[in-house]
Amino acid sequence: MLILVLNCGSSSVKYKLYNMENETVLLSGLAERIGLSGARLVQKAAGQEKVTWEMRLADHRTAVEAILRRMGDAGLGVRGEDIAAVGHRVVHGGEAFAASTVVDDAVLQKLEELSQLAPLHNPPNVTGIKICRQLLPHALQVAVFDTAFHQTMPPKAYMYALPYEYYRKYGLRKYGFHGTSHRYVAQRAAQMLGRPLDELKLITCHLGNGSSLCAVKEGRAVDTTMGFTPLSGLVMGTRCGDIDPAVVALLIEKEGLTPGRVSDLLNKQSGVLGVSGLSSDFRDLEQAATAGNRQAQLALDMFVYSVQKWVGAFAAAMGGVDAIVFTAGIGENSPYVRRQVLDGLTWLGLRLDERANCTRGRDAWLTTPDSEVQALVVPTDEELVIARDAAGLLAEHTLMENISITA
Ligand code: ADP
């Protein structure tokens, strides 16, 4: 069974085609600079070299058409009609979606309404779904949300202490993001620990360009660091994380910035980039700090400290913690960051195995046998979760159809 996973951004479409018989990736690719000059499509088929086509991609529809054509040309015998379902990454599901869902007209309308919560991200996601409904009408369209996993948070964790009317009027509350990743690594960590997920207290640390932590108690998210948008919580590559909200008013007043400019400053020029004045990439910062760059060191220290503080907060929120799980670009690949974070957590009874921590990019157990709290590395795989959810909903859908035919 073939499942296509699609991630439609404002000017790009990322895709992966899975054979779900054995969960292998047949093809992956990226159409970028859609609607701009220099547009191109890059595709890598299993066992083949990467191929790049420079082409005009006027809009998302042209891009998806080109993707389907190039998939067919890859020599793997893939035809559009063989794609049984398309799993779409959708950033925001608001309060309406606590799980992945099959897209019908009513769902599509709801998704359009939710665009006000994520005006930059949801509209291209919805566009992708609409195009696939037209180009692959036989395939089941499934939406998988970044926010869904966090919908189990209790109100005391997700409400903001603002006048209640703004929650009613604008849905102003904490939603959380990276949910697909937190869900996947929590499940995988439980397998590695050899214990049922519903008996565990986990803190999953998705540390990448965007970073967030999630407190997963007995398999359910009970708190997370990101909020109404992915700007809050930890110090990030270019995002400021938590700051005193009064700073926003001051920047508008003293610097004469428009709301759009402030948003830009907090999202794109802050975080470790802003503090170091050097880079948002942790490889650059680790190198510069080793060479004595004090601002780079300060940026790294602030990042590590923010992770440690939230681990402490989430251990308190759950009444303890069994394991801390690292994932995403930094979490999977930076022994330095993991050591710095974990060295500050010995009070939890956590004992780091220095040698085990040298690992990069694969499942690993980082703590010594006598450690009371475990630390693990689990490489995330959001696309695989999307493909699995699409396959699961397809199986349910097919079963329901068969039942109604029999009846
Ligand atoms: P995104 O949030 O865009 O998906 P990733 O999860 O791919 O980002 O993380 C990207 C970040 O991971 C890079 O900015 C870089 O800082 C960090 N990273 C990748 N490899 C390493 C490494 N070997 N050491 C330290 N940091 C790394």
Tab-separated table of C-alpha atoms and ligand atoms in Angstrom:
chain	number	residue	atom	x	y	z
A	1	MET	CA	0.000	0.000	0.000
A	2	LEU	CA	1.420	3.400	-1.011
A	3	ILE	CA	1.014	6.429	1.227
A	4	LEU	CA	2.177	9.883	0.215
A	5	VAL	CA	3.171	12.270	3.015
A	6	LEU	CA	2.956	15.931	2.090
A	7	ASN	CA	4.181	18.988	3.960
A	8	CYS	CA	3.026	22.134	2.139
A	9	GLY	CA	4.735	25.337	3.236
A	10	SER	CA	4.224	28.855	1.925
A	11	SER	CA	6.781	28.426	-0.877
A	12	SER	CA	7.749	24.769	-0.671
A	13	VAL	CA	6.287	21.274	-0.749
A	14	LYS	CA	8.174	18.437	0.963
A	15	TYR	CA	7.099	14.885	0.254
A	16	LYS	CA	7.836	11.249	1.005
A	17	LEU	CA	6.278	8.203	-0.583
A	18	TYR	CA	6.021	5.139	1.665
A	19	ASN	CA	5.440	1.504	0.918
A	20	MET	CA	3.510	0.634	4.075
A	21	GLU	CA	3.921	-3.132	3.629
A	22	ASN	CA	7.373	-2.684	5.178
A	23	GLU	CA	7.332	1.035	6.090
A	24	THR	CA	10.095	1.876	3.614
A	25	VAL	CA	10.586	5.229	1.898
A	26	LEU	CA	10.405	4.774	-1.884
A	27	LEU	CA	10.934	8.422	-2.735
A	28	SER	CA	11.471	11.720	-1.015
A	29	GLY	CA	11.747	15.203	-2.367
A	30	LEU	CA	11.258	18.911	-2.136
A	31	ALA	CA	9.731	21.480	-4.490
A	32	GLU	CA	11.011	24.880	-3.464
A	33	ARG	CA	10.799	28.568	-4.364
A	34	ILE	CA	7.209	28.061	-5.559
A	35	GLY	CA	5.941	31.253	-7.170
A	36	LEU	CA	9.478	32.691	-7.155
A	37	SER	CA	12.406	32.774	-9.574
A	38	GLY	CA	14.852	29.865	-9.365
A	39	ALA	CA	12.172	27.292	-8.486
A	40	ARG	CA	13.256	23.659	-8.537
A	41	LEU	CA	12.303	20.144	-7.657
A	42	VAL	CA	14.784	17.841	-5.935
A	43	GLN	CA	13.949	14.152	-5.670
A	44	LYS	CA	15.739	11.124	-4.275
A	45	ALA	CA	14.400	7.677	-5.126
A	46	ALA	CA	15.515	4.662	-3.086
A	47	GLY	CA	18.796	3.298	-4.423
A	48	GLN	CA	19.238	6.191	-6.871
A	49	GLU	CA	21.168	9.453	-6.954
A	50	LYS	CA	19.424	12.693	-6.060
A	51	VAL	CA	18.023	14.469	-9.163
A	52	THR	CA	17.356	18.213	-9.460
A	53	TRP	CA	15.058	19.824	-12.039
A	54	GLU	CA	15.063	23.594	-12.450
A	55	MET	CA	11.503	24.440	-13.479
A	56	ARG	CA	8.860	27.132	-13.299
A	57	LEU	CA	6.534	26.400	-10.392
A	58	ALA	CA	3.911	29.113	-10.649
A	59	ASP	CA	1.850	27.871	-7.715
A	60	HIS	CA	1.308	24.915	-5.378
A	61	ARG	CA	-0.882	23.093	-7.877
A	62	THR	CA	1.858	23.182	-10.515
A	63	ALA	CA	4.311	21.956	-7.884
A	64	VAL	CA	2.157	18.969	-6.805
A	65	GLU	CA	1.497	18.094	-10.473
A	66	ALA	CA	5.262	18.156	-11.118
A	67	ILE	CA	5.878	15.996	-8.030
A	68	LEU	CA	3.342	13.382	-9.168
A	69	ARG	CA	4.841	13.364	-12.676
A	70	ARG	CA	8.421	12.976	-11.432
A	71	MET	CA	7.369	10.252	-8.998
A	72	GLY	CA	5.975	8.356	-11.952
A	73	ASP	CA	9.193	8.848	-13.941
A	74	ALA	CA	11.477	7.460	-11.214
A	75	GLY	CA	11.445	3.958	-12.696
A	76	LEU	CA	9.780	2.451	-9.634
A	77	GLY	CA	6.489	1.785	-11.378
A	78	VAL	CA	4.640	4.284	-9.159
A	79	ARG	CA	1.330	5.537	-10.577
A	80	GLY	CA	-0.858	8.233	-9.054
A	81	GLU	CA	-3.792	5.816	-8.848
A	82	ASP	CA	-1.710	3.466	-6.660
A	83	ILE	CA	-1.495	6.069	-3.888
A	84	ALA	CA	-4.095	4.885	-1.388
A	85	ALA	CA	-3.923	7.849	0.981
A	86	VAL	CA	-2.189	11.188	1.423
A	87	GLY	CA	-1.109	12.231	4.917
A	88	HIS	CA	-0.917	16.009	5.223
A	89	ARG	CA	1.047	17.768	7.911
A	90	VAL	CA	-1.221	20.495	9.282
A	91	VAL	CA	0.313	22.866	11.796
A	92	HIS	CA	-2.766	23.954	13.736
A	93	GLY	CA	-5.769	21.898	14.714
A	94	GLY	CA	-6.912	24.310	17.418
A	95	GLU	CA	-9.284	22.755	19.958
A	96	ALA	CA	-11.204	20.997	17.190
A	97	PHE	CA	-8.728	18.183	16.531
A	98	ALA	CA	-7.186	16.032	19.249
A	99	ALA	CA	-6.177	13.318	16.780
A	100	SER	CA	-5.457	12.805	13.094
A	101	THR	CA	-8.564	12.885	10.946
A	102	VAL	CA	-9.920	11.981	7.514
A	103	VAL	CA	-10.599	15.175	5.577
A	104	ASP	CA	-14.146	15.655	4.289
A	105	ASP	CA	-15.917	18.910	3.368
A	106	ALA	CA	-16.797	19.705	6.991
A	107	VAL	CA	-13.207	19.118	8.166
A	108	LEU	CA	-11.877	21.245	5.335
A	109	GLN	CA	-14.161	24.094	6.336
A	110	LYS	CA	-13.018	23.821	9.958
A	111	LEU	CA	-9.380	23.877	8.834
A	112	GLU	CA	-10.031	27.076	6.907
A	113	GLU	CA	-11.553	28.642	10.013
A	114	LEU	CA	-8.477	27.605	12.013
A	115	SER	CA	-6.227	29.548	9.653
A	116	GLN	CA	-6.745	32.596	11.859
A	117	LEU	CA	-4.714	30.797	14.572
A	118	ALA	CA	-1.797	30.063	12.221
A	119	PRO	CA	-2.119	32.519	9.330
A	120	LEU	CA	1.320	31.724	7.895
A	121	HIS	CA	1.188	27.942	8.156
A	122	ASN	CA	-2.355	26.609	7.861
A	123	PRO	CA	-3.356	28.213	4.524
A	124	PRO	CA	-0.631	26.405	2.514
A	125	ASN	CA	-1.459	23.164	4.383
A	126	VAL	CA	-5.125	23.542	3.368
A	127	THR	CA	-4.118	24.389	-0.208
A	128	GLY	CA	-2.160	21.113	-0.364
A	129	ILE	CA	-5.203	19.128	0.769
A	130	LYS	CA	-7.480	20.791	-1.782
A	131	ILE	CA	-5.037	20.130	-4.624
A	132	CYS	CA	-4.637	16.457	-3.665
A	133	ARG	CA	-8.406	16.021	-3.513
A	134	GLN	CA	-8.514	17.192	-7.130
A	135	LEU	CA	-5.430	15.425	-8.462
A	136	LEU	CA	-5.807	12.171	-6.493
A	137	PRO	CA	-9.592	11.906	-6.036
A	138	HIS	CA	-9.481	8.168	-5.239
A	139	ALA	CA	-7.012	8.642	-2.346
A	140	LEU	CA	-8.111	9.213	1.245
A	141	GLN	CA	-6.894	12.602	2.508
A	142	VAL	CA	-5.761	12.602	6.130
A	143	ALA	CA	-4.743	15.605	8.241
A	144	VAL	CA	-2.146	15.120	10.988
A	145	PHE	CA	-1.750	18.059	13.354
A	146	ASP	CA	1.300	19.454	15.188
A	147	THR	CA	-0.993	20.550	17.996
A	148	ALA	CA	-3.164	17.419	18.432
A	149	PHE	CA	-1.011	15.511	20.931
A	150	HIS	CA	-1.092	18.462	23.344
A	151	GLN	CA	-4.889	18.604	23.473
A	152	THR	CA	-4.843	16.456	26.636
A	153	MET	CA	-3.328	19.326	28.663
A	154	PRO	CA	-5.561	20.393	31.539
A	155	PRO	CA	-6.968	23.970	31.525
A	156	LYS	CA	-4.632	25.040	34.354
A	157	ALA	CA	-1.707	24.271	32.031
A	158	TYR	CA	-3.055	25.739	28.803
A	159	MET	CA	-4.899	28.878	29.921
A	160	TYR	CA	-3.187	32.265	29.943
A	161	ALA	CA	-3.941	34.599	32.858
A	162	LEU	CA	-5.587	37.164	30.587
A	163	PRO	CA	-9.192	38.348	30.722
A	164	TYR	CA	-11.254	35.231	29.945
A	165	GLU	CA	-13.070	36.947	27.067
A	166	TYR	CA	-9.923	36.739	24.897
A	167	TYR	CA	-9.902	32.978	25.202
A	168	ARG	CA	-13.523	32.956	23.983
A	169	LYS	CA	-12.995	35.628	21.325
A	170	TYR	CA	-9.660	34.606	19.798
A	171	GLY	CA	-8.904	31.152	21.226
A	172	LEU	CA	-5.954	32.741	23.075
A	173	ARG	CA	-4.387	29.846	25.008
A	174	LYS	CA	-1.413	27.511	24.900
A	175	TYR	CA	-1.676	24.908	22.105
A	176	GLY	CA	1.859	23.540	21.826
A	177	PHE	CA	3.598	22.277	18.681
A	178	HIS	CA	5.927	19.449	17.529
A	179	GLY	CA	3.173	17.121	18.841
A	180	THR	CA	3.785	14.447	16.208
A	181	SER	CA	7.436	14.292	17.208
A	182	HIS	CA	6.746	14.227	20.966
A	183	ARG	CA	4.186	11.449	20.473
A	184	TYR	CA	6.560	9.352	18.366
A	185	VAL	CA	9.607	9.639	20.632
A	186	ALA	CA	7.515	8.989	23.766
A	187	GLN	CA	6.223	5.726	22.225
A	188	ARG	CA	9.679	4.694	21.071
A	189	ALA	CA	11.214	5.548	24.468
A	190	ALA	CA	8.668	3.301	26.209
A	191	GLN	CA	9.711	0.454	23.886
A	192	MET	CA	13.376	1.064	24.682
A	193	LEU	CA	12.648	1.188	28.420
A	194	GLY	CA	10.644	-2.041	28.112
A	195	ARG	CA	7.704	-0.550	30.019
A	196	PRO	CA	4.147	0.373	29.025
A	197	LEU	CA	3.827	4.032	28.046
A	198	ASP	CA	0.817	4.416	30.331
A	199	GLU	CA	2.999	3.733	33.376
A	200	LEU	CA	5.718	6.247	32.523
A	201	LYS	CA	6.499	9.876	33.249
A	202	LEU	CA	8.589	11.196	30.362
A	203	ILE	CA	10.012	14.565	29.415
A	204	THR	CA	10.546	14.647	25.667
A	205	CYS	CA	13.013	17.296	24.464
A	206	HIS	CA	12.637	18.222	20.784
A	207	LEU	CA	15.722	20.403	20.308
A	208	GLY	CA	16.145	21.689	16.743
A	209	ASN	CA	15.884	25.074	15.036
A	210	GLY	CA	12.610	25.300	16.903
A	211	SER	CA	12.733	23.629	20.302
A	212	SER	CA	10.098	22.443	22.734
A	213	LEU	CA	9.724	20.143	25.730
A	214	CYS	CA	6.682	18.076	26.544
A	215	ALA	CA	5.658	16.456	29.824
A	216	VAL	CA	4.134	13.088	28.913
A	217	LYS	CA	2.436	11.452	31.880
A	218	GLU	CA	1.041	7.951	31.347
A	219	GLY	CA	1.062	8.500	27.579
A	220	ARG	CA	-0.782	11.839	27.659
A	221	ALA	CA	0.715	15.292	27.199
A	222	VAL	CA	0.117	17.285	30.386
A	223	ASP	CA	2.208	20.362	29.582
A	224	THR	CA	4.516	21.748	26.909
A	225	THR	CA	6.765	24.761	26.482
A	226	MET	CA	5.445	26.269	23.251
A	227	GLY	CA	2.266	28.284	23.478
A	228	PHE	CA	-0.282	30.069	21.321
A	229	THR	CA	2.470	30.127	18.711
A	230	PRO	CA	5.833	28.324	18.464
A	231	LEU	CA	7.593	31.428	19.849
A	232	SER	CA	7.376	30.758	23.572
A	233	GLY	CA	9.186	28.468	25.988
A	234	LEU	CA	12.834	27.590	25.414
A	235	VAL	CA	15.502	29.850	23.965
A	236	MET	CA	15.700	28.722	20.303
A	237	GLY	CA	17.831	29.195	17.172
A	238	THR	CA	16.291	32.531	16.212
A	239	ARG	CA	13.239	32.717	18.524
A	240	CYS	CA	13.364	34.406	21.898
A	241	GLY	CA	11.331	31.891	23.921
A	242	ASP	CA	9.827	33.237	27.142
A	243	ILE	CA	10.415	36.924	27.787
A	244	ASP	CA	8.558	39.498	29.848
A	245	PRO	CA	5.638	40.544	27.585
A	246	ALA	CA	6.239	44.167	28.640
A	247	VAL	CA	9.340	44.080	26.423
A	248	VAL	CA	7.065	44.092	23.366
A	249	ALA	CA	5.421	47.360	24.365
A	250	LEU	CA	8.837	48.873	25.091
A	251	LEU	CA	10.229	47.879	21.674
A	252	ILE	CA	7.205	49.365	19.921
A	253	GLU	CA	7.507	52.567	21.921
A	254	LYS	CA	11.279	53.131	21.992
A	255	GLU	CA	12.297	51.641	18.636
A	256	GLY	CA	9.185	52.775	16.774
A	257	LEU	CA	8.613	49.247	15.504
A	258	THR	CA	5.375	48.086	13.935
A	259	PRO	CA	3.759	44.909	15.348
A	260	GLY	CA	4.981	43.036	12.248
A	261	ARG	CA	8.575	44.195	12.805
A	262	VAL	CA	8.468	43.196	16.482
A	263	SER	CA	7.169	39.783	15.509
A	264	ASP	CA	10.009	39.483	13.005
A	265	LEU	CA	12.574	40.506	15.604
A	266	LEU	CA	11.315	38.002	18.182
A	267	ASN	CA	10.944	35.145	15.672
A	268	LYS	CA	13.881	35.613	13.335
A	269	GLN	CA	16.585	37.736	14.965
A	270	SER	CA	16.508	36.572	18.566
A	271	GLY	CA	17.354	33.304	20.338
A	272	VAL	CA	20.943	32.084	20.247
A	273	LEU	CA	21.447	34.025	16.990
A	274	GLY	CA	20.498	37.295	18.668
A	275	VAL	CA	22.589	36.711	21.791
A	276	SER	CA	25.681	35.382	20.010
A	277	GLY	CA	25.433	37.840	17.105
A	278	LEU	CA	26.963	34.952	15.173
A	279	SER	CA	24.742	32.068	14.162
A	280	SER	CA	21.627	30.089	14.975
A	281	ASP	CA	23.436	26.842	14.213
A	282	PHE	CA	24.699	25.053	17.296
A	283	ARG	CA	27.675	23.598	15.428
A	284	ASP	CA	28.943	27.142	14.760
A	285	LEU	CA	28.267	28.178	18.350
A	286	GLU	CA	30.014	25.182	19.906
A	287	GLN	CA	33.048	25.816	17.701
A	288	ALA	CA	33.121	29.545	18.475
A	289	ALA	CA	32.668	28.974	22.214
A	290	THR	CA	35.564	26.494	22.220
A	291	ALA	CA	37.669	29.172	20.507
A	292	GLY	CA	36.806	31.596	23.331
A	293	ASN	CA	33.863	33.560	21.904
A	294	ARG	CA	32.051	34.705	25.047
A	295	GLN	CA	28.755	35.665	23.434
A	296	ALA	CA	28.571	32.261	21.756
A	297	GLN	CA	29.213	30.645	25.138
A	298	LEU	CA	26.550	32.822	26.765
A	299	ALA	CA	24.000	31.830	24.096
A	300	LEU	CA	24.740	28.132	24.670
A	301	ASP	CA	24.573	28.569	28.456
A	302	MET	CA	21.197	30.305	28.167
A	303	PHE	CA	19.828	27.554	25.930
A	304	VAL	CA	21.019	24.789	28.273
A	305	TYR	CA	19.733	26.627	31.338
A	306	SER	CA	16.289	27.068	29.779
A	307	VAL	CA	16.090	23.320	29.041
A	308	GLN	CA	17.164	22.465	32.603
A	309	LYS	CA	14.606	24.813	34.148
A	310	TRP	CA	11.757	23.335	32.138
A	311	VAL	CA	12.840	19.794	32.953
A	312	GLY	CA	12.614	20.773	36.618
A	313	ALA	CA	9.213	22.372	36.087
A	314	PHE	CA	7.832	19.334	34.254
A	315	ALA	CA	9.223	16.891	36.827
A	316	ALA	CA	7.276	18.942	39.393
A	317	ALA	CA	4.172	19.015	37.170
A	318	MET	CA	4.182	15.204	36.875
A	319	GLY	CA	5.307	14.457	40.440
A	320	GLY	CA	8.504	12.841	39.145
A	321	VAL	CA	10.137	11.679	35.942
A	322	ASP	CA	11.313	8.270	34.697
A	323	ALA	CA	13.212	9.344	31.600
A	324	ILE	CA	14.352	12.351	29.623
A	325	VAL	CA	14.287	11.814	25.865
A	326	PHE	CA	16.349	13.859	23.396
A	327	THR	CA	15.400	14.282	19.754
A	328	ALA	CA	15.698	16.549	16.640
A	329	GLY	CA	18.842	18.156	15.172
A	330	ILE	CA	20.492	19.234	18.428
A	331	GLY	CA	19.031	16.537	20.681
A	332	GLU	CA	20.146	13.758	18.348
A	333	ASN	CA	23.522	15.179	17.361
A	334	SER	CA	25.032	17.324	20.086
A	335	PRO	CA	26.833	15.400	22.855
A	336	TYR	CA	27.903	18.810	24.224
A	337	VAL	CA	24.353	20.121	24.760
A	338	ARG	CA	23.126	16.806	26.183
A	339	ARG	CA	26.028	16.639	28.658
A	340	GLN	CA	25.556	20.256	29.738
A	341	VAL	CA	21.823	19.692	30.278
A	342	LEU	CA	22.214	16.369	32.081
A	343	ASP	CA	25.116	17.521	34.276
A	344	GLY	CA	22.681	19.933	35.871
A	345	LEU	CA	20.184	17.143	36.622
A	346	THR	CA	22.189	14.967	39.022
A	347	TRP	CA	19.786	16.116	41.769
A	348	LEU	CA	17.166	13.944	40.043
A	349	GLY	CA	19.405	10.919	40.573
A	350	LEU	CA	20.451	11.004	36.917
A	351	ARG	CA	23.934	9.636	36.139
A	352	LEU	CA	25.313	10.254	32.651
A	353	ASP	CA	27.405	7.613	30.902
A	354	GLU	CA	29.971	9.853	29.156
A	355	ARG	CA	30.925	7.233	26.582
A	356	ALA	CA	27.347	6.434	25.620
A	357	ASN	CA	26.752	10.168	25.161
A	358	CYS	CA	29.268	10.338	22.256
A	359	THR	CA	26.542	8.937	19.958
A	360	ARG	CA	24.921	10.886	17.110
A	361	GLY	CA	21.713	10.354	15.181
A	362	ARG	CA	20.576	6.967	16.478
A	363	ASP	CA	18.693	5.359	19.364
A	364	ALA	CA	20.870	5.410	22.466
A	365	TRP	CA	20.734	4.948	26.223
A	366	LEU	CA	22.783	7.700	27.879
A	367	THR	CA	22.669	6.825	31.569
A	368	THR	CA	24.615	4.367	33.740
A	369	PRO	CA	22.944	1.203	35.137
A	370	ASP	CA	22.673	2.786	38.629
A	371	SER	CA	20.965	5.959	37.339
A	372	GLU	CA	17.551	6.496	38.958
A	373	VAL	CA	16.266	8.566	36.038
A	374	GLN	CA	17.091	7.483	32.478
A	375	ALA	CA	18.158	9.618	29.528
A	376	LEU	CA	17.656	8.419	25.961
A	377	VAL	CA	18.230	9.608	22.409
A	378	VAL	CA	15.462	8.770	19.943
A	379	PRO	CA	15.743	10.142	16.389
A	380	THR	CA	12.365	11.593	15.496
A	381	ASP	CA	10.429	10.578	12.380
A	382	GLU	CA	7.403	12.813	11.927
A	383	GLU	CA	6.760	11.662	8.362
A	384	LEU	CA	6.549	8.026	9.437
A	385	VAL	CA	3.962	8.943	12.099
A	386	ILE	CA	1.938	10.803	9.456
A	387	ALA	CA	2.161	7.780	7.116
A	388	ARG	CA	1.134	5.407	9.928
A	389	ASP	CA	-1.818	7.587	10.945
A	390	ALA	CA	-2.943	7.800	7.307
A	391	ALA	CA	-2.623	4.009	6.916
A	392	GLY	CA	-4.538	3.416	10.179
A	393	LEU	CA	-7.392	5.739	9.198
A	394	LEU	CA	-7.477	4.191	5.725
A	395	ALA	CA	-7.895	0.716	7.243
A	396	GLU	CA	-10.756	2.002	9.467
A	397	HIS	CA	-12.371	3.805	6.557
A	398	THR	CA	-12.198	0.702	4.323
A	399	LEU	CA	-13.672	-1.434	7.110
A	400	MET	CA	-16.567	0.993	7.633
A	401	GLU	CA	-17.248	1.083	3.883
A	402	ASN	CA	-17.291	-2.730	3.729
A	403	ILE	CA	-19.657	-2.897	6.707
A	404	SER	CA	-22.050	-0.409	5.116
A	405	ILE	CA	-21.975	-2.302	1.779
A	406	THR	CA	-22.679	-5.603	3.569
A	407	ALA	CA	-25.479	-3.992	5.564
B	1	ADP	P1	14.170	21.935	12.305
B	1	ADP	O1	13.574	22.463	13.568
B	1	ADP	O2	14.341	22.962	11.232
B	1	ADP	O3	13.571	20.625	11.831
B	1	ADP	P2	16.450	20.301	13.010
B	1	ADP	O4	15.723	19.421	13.950
B	1	ADP	O5	16.943	19.707	11.746
B	1	ADP	O6	15.660	21.616	12.712
B	1	ADP	O7	17.696	20.910	13.799
B	1	ADP	C1	18.586	21.754	13.143
B	1	ADP	C2	19.644	22.217	14.117
B	1	ADP	O8	20.320	21.071	14.668
B	1	ADP	C3	20.723	23.019	13.448
B	1	ADP	O9	20.429	24.371	13.460
B	1	ADP	C4	21.918	22.756	14.329
B	1	ADP	O10	21.966	23.788	15.271
B	1	ADP	C5	21.618	21.475	15.057
B	1	ADP	N1	22.588	20.432	14.764
B	1	ADP	C6	22.613	19.569	13.729
B	1	ADP	N2	23.703	18.776	13.793
B	1	ADP	C7	24.386	19.142	14.895
B	1	ADP	C8	25.612	18.712	15.519
B	1	ADP	N3	26.353	17.737	15.011
B	1	ADP	N4	25.999	19.342	16.648
B	1	ADP	C9	25.265	20.340	17.172
B	1	ADP	N5	24.105	20.787	16.640
B	1	ADP	C10	23.684	20.207	15.517
